[in-house]
Amino acid sequence: MLYSTPLHNPPITLSTIKGLGLKMQARIYVTGGSSHAGKSTFTMLLLSALLKLGIKSLGYVKPTTQCEKKSITTIFCEHNSILTTGSPVVYYKGYTRSYLKGQTSTRSETHDLIASTIDANFSSVDVLVIDGVGYPAVGSITDTSNASVCRTLRSPAIVVTPTGVGNAVDTYDYCRCYMLFNGCDVLGGVVNGVAREGFYDLKSVREYVGMGLGNKGEVLYGVVPKFEELVDIRDDDLRMESMVKEGGLDALTDEFLKNVDVGGIVRDAQVWAWRNQPGSEGGEIGVNGMRVERQWQRQRQQYQHQQQHHHNPPPEFSMTTAPPPPPPHPKTSVGDVGVSKGVKRTREEIEKEAKAQGAKGG
């Protein structure tokens, strides 16, 4: 059977990766299996773990957001001199309806803004962690879903799922399908909020989710324990400040590193970037990169299974020949079709009217 990548011991550091001659920037887009799946907490612990591995050239950005209040991740970045910047796109009150009326920036203008902001601010960092909003389809009504933004930023994705076994694998599957449909590669998954004891403890969830994903040719990078110290911390400014500035994350980061293959995530993100750089055939694998390799592995596994029960011929598939990419879908292309053309309005005008009408969100 094909199982997920084992944890690396010792961990792979950036110097090890660069020793292989892979000097591309590693971009890691983090999307959640659901709202409040612990995605932002995961990104903070990932950044903290990268610092402990000796990777100092780091960047963090949230390309789209509904909340402009400082998160614990932003506080952590500022405290540890990790390069960060504000979100280029804010879903302020009234944004969605005004976008549909054509009163805000167009689809292409919005994606150009996201790409130019990230490229201008983060071109010098070795690893850029990109924090999505909720699950993959969030933002689709304004043509800025996680999947479309991930594609615009030329980044592979990691899916953070809630705990469980069947639930984790099922959640990963539908998230991965949405991302792939929109032209994004998914490197693998991480299960968050896992109990330390009981039927769904760290050991059993890692084993069985690893088997479930591995049987599909997918990768489980690890499981994140449920940290009581971080529960509901986003609503408590004092707790956030104290946790970050008084060393409260040190022990949590150590435990995170024991359970998550951080080095493997960075390695795979850099390999993906190298194989998918513009104008490159990506070595012998092809422009579809790791997806081709995993599809080949999956088909080989299916063939081996068939050979044990039937006598079917092997599939005609080569690692050196990438399968044709899926045809572009008109609704997922970055253009400006389908949006009404209206008179442009300022954010202040839109928010004032939306608040007066009782808007609670974007």
mmCIF file with all atom_site columns, N, CA, C and O in Angstrom, residues 331-354:
data_model
loop_
_atom_site.group_PDB
_atom_site.id
_atom_site.type_symbol
_atom_site.label_atom_id
_atom_site.label_alt_id
_atom_site.label_comp_id
_atom_site.label_asym_id
_atom_site.label_entity_id
_atom_site.label_seq_id
_atom_site.pdbx_PDB_ins_code
_atom_site.Cartn_x
_atom_site.Cartn_y
_atom_site.Cartn_z
_atom_site.occupancy
_atom_site.B_iso_or_equiv
_atom_site.pdbx_formal_charge
_atom_site.auth_seq_id
_atom_site.auth_comp_id
_atom_site.auth_asym_id
_atom_site.auth_atom_id
_atom_site.pdbx_PDB_model_num
ATOM 1  N N  . LYS A 1 331 ? -16.174 30.206 -15.498 1.00 0.00 ? 331 LYS A N  1
ATOM 2  C CA . LYS A 1 331 ? -16.513 30.845 -14.233 1.00 0.00 ? 331 LYS A CA 1
ATOM 3  C C  . LYS A 1 331 ? -15.307 30.979 -13.310 1.00 0.00 ? 331 LYS A C  1
ATOM 4  O O  . LYS A 1 331 ? -15.370 31.648 -12.310 1.00 0.00 ? 331 LYS A O  1
ATOM 5  N N  . THR A 1 332 ? -14.198 30.264 -13.628 1.00 0.00 ? 332 THR A N  1
ATOM 6  C CA . THR A 1 332 ? -13.050 30.338 -12.736 1.00 0.00 ? 332 THR A CA 1
ATOM 7  C C  . THR A 1 332 ? -11.892 31.093 -13.362 1.00 0.00 ? 332 THR A C  1
ATOM 8  O O  . THR A 1 332 ? -10.863 31.248 -12.762 1.00 0.00 ? 332 THR A O  1
ATOM 9  N N  . SER A 1 333 ? -12.048 31.551 -14.598 1.00 0.00 ? 333 SER A N  1
ATOM 10 C CA . SER A 1 333 ? -10.988 32.323 -15.232 1.00 0.00 ? 333 SER A CA 1
ATOM 11 C C  . SER A 1 333 ? -10.971 33.737 -14.664 1.00 0.00 ? 333 SER A C  1
ATOM 12 O O  . SER A 1 333 ? -12.011 34.295 -14.353 1.00 0.00 ? 333 SER A O  1
ATOM 13 N N  . VAL A 1 334 ? -9.773  34.283 -14.533 1.00 0.00 ? 334 VAL A N  1
ATOM 14 C CA . VAL A 1 334 ? -9.694  35.648 -13.998 1.00 0.00 ? 334 VAL A CA 1
ATOM 15 C C  . VAL A 1 334 ? -9.969  36.628 -15.120 1.00 0.00 ? 334 VAL A C  1
ATOM 16 O O  . VAL A 1 334 ? -9.120  36.921 -15.934 1.00 0.00 ? 334 VAL A O  1
ATOM 17 N N  . GLY A 1 335 ? -11.179 37.095 -15.179 1.00 0.00 ? 335 GLY A N  1
ATOM 18 C CA . GLY A 1 335 ? -11.583 38.074 -16.172 1.00 0.00 ? 335 GLY A CA 1
ATOM 19 C C  . GLY A 1 335 ? -12.638 38.950 -15.551 1.00 0.00 ? 335 GLY A C  1
ATOM 20 O O  . GLY A 1 335 ? -12.783 38.976 -14.356 1.00 0.00 ? 335 GLY A O  1
ATOM 21 N N  . ASP A 1 336 ? -13.413 39.624 -16.363 1.00 0.00 ? 336 ASP A N  1
ATOM 22 C CA . ASP A 1 336 ? -14.414 40.525 -15.805 1.00 0.00 ? 336 ASP A CA 1
ATOM 23 C C  . ASP A 1 336 ? -15.813 40.261 -16.357 1.00 0.00 ? 336 ASP A C  1
ATOM 24 O O  . ASP A 1 336 ? -16.657 41.128 -16.347 1.00 0.00 ? 336 ASP A O  1
ATOM 25 N N  . VAL A 1 337 ? -16.019 39.009 -16.826 1.00 0.00 ? 337 VAL A N  1
ATOM 26 C CA . VAL A 1 337 ? -17.343 38.702 -17.352 1.00 0.00 ? 337 VAL A CA 1
ATOM 27 C C  . VAL A 1 337 ? -18.312 38.407 -16.222 1.00 0.00 ? 337 VAL A C  1
ATOM 28 O O  . VAL A 1 337 ? -17.934 37.875 -15.218 1.00 0.00 ? 337 VAL A O  1
ATOM 29 N N  . GLY A 1 338 ? -19.571 38.703 -16.423 1.00 0.00 ? 338 GLY A N  1
ATOM 30 C CA . GLY A 1 338 ? -20.589 38.304 -15.471 1.00 0.00 ? 338 GLY A CA 1
ATOM 31 C C  . GLY A 1 338 ? -20.812 39.274 -14.329 1.00 0.00 ? 338 GLY A C  1
ATOM 32 O O  . GLY A 1 338 ? -21.631 39.053 -13.471 1.00 0.00 ? 338 GLY A O  1
ATOM 33 N N  . VAL A 1 339 ? -20.049 40.362 -14.268 1.00 0.00 ? 339 VAL A N  1
ATOM 34 C CA . VAL A 1 339 ? -20.229 41.348 -13.205 1.00 0.00 ? 339 VAL A CA 1
ATOM 35 C C  . VAL A 1 339 ? -20.838 42.606 -13.814 1.00 0.00 ? 339 VAL A C  1
ATOM 36 O O  . VAL A 1 339 ? -20.394 43.073 -14.850 1.00 0.00 ? 339 VAL A O  1
ATOM 37 N N  . SER A 1 340 ? -21.862 43.109 -13.161 1.00 0.00 ? 340 SER A N  1
ATOM 38 C CA . SER A 1 340 ? -22.523 44.311 -13.675 1.00 0.00 ? 340 SER A CA 1
ATOM 39 C C  . SER A 1 340 ? -21.549 45.477 -13.728 1.00 0.00 ? 340 SER A C  1
ATOM 40 O O  . SER A 1 340 ? -20.635 45.582 -12.927 1.00 0.00 ? 340 SER A O  1
ATOM 41 N N  . LYS A 1 341 ? -21.746 46.332 -14.676 1.00 0.00 ? 341 LYS A N  1
ATOM 42 C CA . LYS A 1 341 ? -20.921 47.537 -14.780 1.00 0.00 ? 341 LYS A CA 1
ATOM 43 C C  . LYS A 1 341 ? -21.653 48.682 -14.090 1.00 0.00 ? 341 LYS A C  1
ATOM 44 O O  . LYS A 1 341 ? -22.688 49.136 -14.548 1.00 0.00 ? 341 LYS A O  1
ATOM 45 N N  . GLY A 1 342 ? -21.129 49.108 -12.962 1.00 0.00 ? 342 GLY A N  1
ATOM 46 C CA . GLY A 1 342 ? -21.783 50.178 -12.223 1.00 0.00 ? 342 GLY A CA 1
ATOM 47 C C  . GLY A 1 342 ? -20.850 51.353 -12.016 1.00 0.00 ? 342 GLY A C  1
ATOM 48 O O  . GLY A 1 342 ? -19.674 51.311 -12.374 1.00 0.00 ? 342 GLY A O  1
ATOM 49 N N  . VAL A 1 343 ? -21.367 52.381 -11.410 1.00 0.00 ? 343 VAL A N  1
ATOM 50 C CA . VAL A 1 343 ? -20.560 53.560 -11.103 1.00 0.00 ? 343 VAL A CA 1
ATOM 51 C C  . VAL A 1 343 ? -19.684 53.228 -9.899  1.00 0.00 ? 343 VAL A C  1
ATOM 52 O O  . VAL A 1 343 ? -20.168 52.741 -8.875  1.00 0.00 ? 343 VAL A O  1
ATOM 53 N N  . LYS A 1 344 ? -18.366 53.462 -10.001 1.00 0.00 ? 344 LYS A N  1
ATOM 54 C CA . LYS A 1 344 ? -17.446 53.136 -8.917  1.00 0.00 ? 344 LYS A CA 1
ATOM 55 C C  . LYS A 1 344 ? -17.733 54.003 -7.694  1.00 0.00 ? 344 LYS A C  1
ATOM 56 O O  . LYS A 1 344 ? -18.035 55.185 -7.810  1.00 0.00 ? 344 LYS A O  1
ATOM 57 N N  . ARG A 1 345 ? -17.645 53.368 -6.522  1.00 0.00 ? 345 ARG A N  1
ATOM 58 C CA . ARG A 1 345 ? -17.870 54.084 -5.272  1.00 0.00 ? 345 ARG A CA 1
ATOM 59 C C  . ARG A 1 345 ? -16.707 53.822 -4.328  1.00 0.00 ? 345 ARG A C  1
ATOM 60 O O  . ARG A 1 345 ? -16.023 52.804 -4.429  1.00 0.00 ? 345 ARG A O  1
ATOM 61 N N  . THR A 1 346 ? -16.492 54.707 -3.388  1.00 0.00 ? 346 THR A N  1
ATOM 62 C CA . THR A 1 346 ? -15.399 54.539 -2.430  1.00 0.00 ? 346 THR A CA 1
ATOM 63 C C  . THR A 1 346 ? -15.825 53.572 -1.326  1.00 0.00 ? 346 THR A C  1
ATOM 64 O O  . THR A 1 346 ? -17.024 53.325 -1.118  1.00 0.00 ? 346 THR A O  1
ATOM 65 N N  . ARG A 1 347 ? -14.835 53.075 -0.612  1.00 0.00 ? 347 ARG A N  1
ATOM 66 C CA . ARG A 1 347 ? -15.132 52.188 0.515   1.00 0.00 ? 347 ARG A CA 1
ATOM 67 C C  . ARG A 1 347 ? -15.973 52.928 1.563   1.00 0.00 ? 347 ARG A C  1
ATOM 68 O O  . ARG A 1 347 ? -16.913 52.349 2.127   1.00 0.00 ? 347 ARG A O  1
ATOM 69 N N  . GLU A 1 348 ? -15.640 54.155 1.815   1.00 0.00 ? 348 GLU A N  1
ATOM 70 C CA . GLU A 1 348 ? -16.370 54.931 2.828   1.00 0.00 ? 348 GLU A CA 1
ATOM 71 C C  . GLU A 1 348 ? -17.853 55.034 2.478   1.00 0.00 ? 348 GLU A C  1
ATOM 72 O O  . GLU A 1 348 ? -18.731 54.854 3.336   1.00 0.00 ? 348 GLU A O  1
ATOM 73 N N  . GLU A 1 349 ? -18.141 55.307 1.202   1.00 0.00 ? 349 GLU A N  1
ATOM 74 C CA . GLU A 1 349 ? -19.544 55.426 0.764   1.00 0.00 ? 349 GLU A CA 1
ATOM 75 C C  . GLU A 1 349 ? -20.277 54.096 0.920   1.00 0.00 ? 349 GLU A C  1
ATOM 76 O O  . GLU A 1 349 ? -21.413 54.048 1.414   1.00 0.00 ? 349 GLU A O  1
ATOM 77 N N  . ILE A 1 350 ? -19.628 53.028 0.502   1.00 0.00 ? 350 ILE A N  1
ATOM 78 C CA . ILE A 1 350 ? -20.267 51.706 0.549   1.00 0.00 ? 350 ILE A CA 1
ATOM 79 C C  . ILE A 1 350 ? -20.506 51.281 1.996   1.00 0.00 ? 350 ILE A C  1
ATOM 80 O O  . ILE A 1 350 ? -21.591 50.806 2.354   1.00 0.00 ? 350 ILE A O  1
ATOM 81 N N  . GLU A 1 351 ? -19.496 51.460 2.846   1.00 0.00 ? 351 GLU A N  1
ATOM 82 C CA . GLU A 1 351 ? -19.625 51.041 4.254   1.00 0.00 ? 351 GLU A CA 1
ATOM 83 C C  . GLU A 1 351 ? -20.695 51.853 4.979   1.00 0.00 ? 351 GLU A C  1
ATOM 84 O O  . GLU A 1 351 ? -21.472 51.295 5.773   1.00 0.00 ? 351 GLU A O  1
ATOM 85 N N  . LYS A 1 352 ? -20.717 53.128 4.733   1.00 0.00 ? 352 LYS A N  1
ATOM 86 C CA . LYS A 1 352 ? -21.702 53.986 5.414   1.00 0.00 ? 352 LYS A CA 1
ATOM 87 C C  . LYS A 1 352 ? -23.123 53.539 5.088   1.00 0.00 ? 352 LYS A C  1
ATOM 88 O O  . LYS A 1 352 ? -23.970 53.397 5.978   1.00 0.00 ? 352 LYS A O  1
ATOM 89 N N  . GLU A 1 353 ? -23.363 53.269 3.817   1.00 0.00 ? 353 GLU A N  1
ATOM 90 C CA . GLU A 1 353 ? -24.712 52.839 3.398   1.00 0.00 ? 353 GLU A CA 1
ATOM 91 C C  . GLU A 1 353 ? -25.036 51.457 3.962   1.00 0.00 ? 353 GLU A C  1
ATOM 92 O O  . GLU A 1 353 ? -26.143 51.204 4.439   1.00 0.00 ? 353 GLU A O  1
ATOM 93 N N  . ALA A 1 354 ? -24.043 50.526 3.924   1.00 0.00 ? 354 ALA A N  1
ATOM 94 C CA . ALA A 1 354 ? -24.275 49.172 4.406   1.00 0.00 ? 354 ALA A CA 1
ATOM 95 C C  . ALA A 1 354 ? -24.555 49.151 5.904   1.00 0.00 ? 354 ALA A C  1
ATOM 96 O O  . ALA A 1 354 ? -25.441 48.436 6.385   1.00 0.00 ? 354 ALA A O  1
#
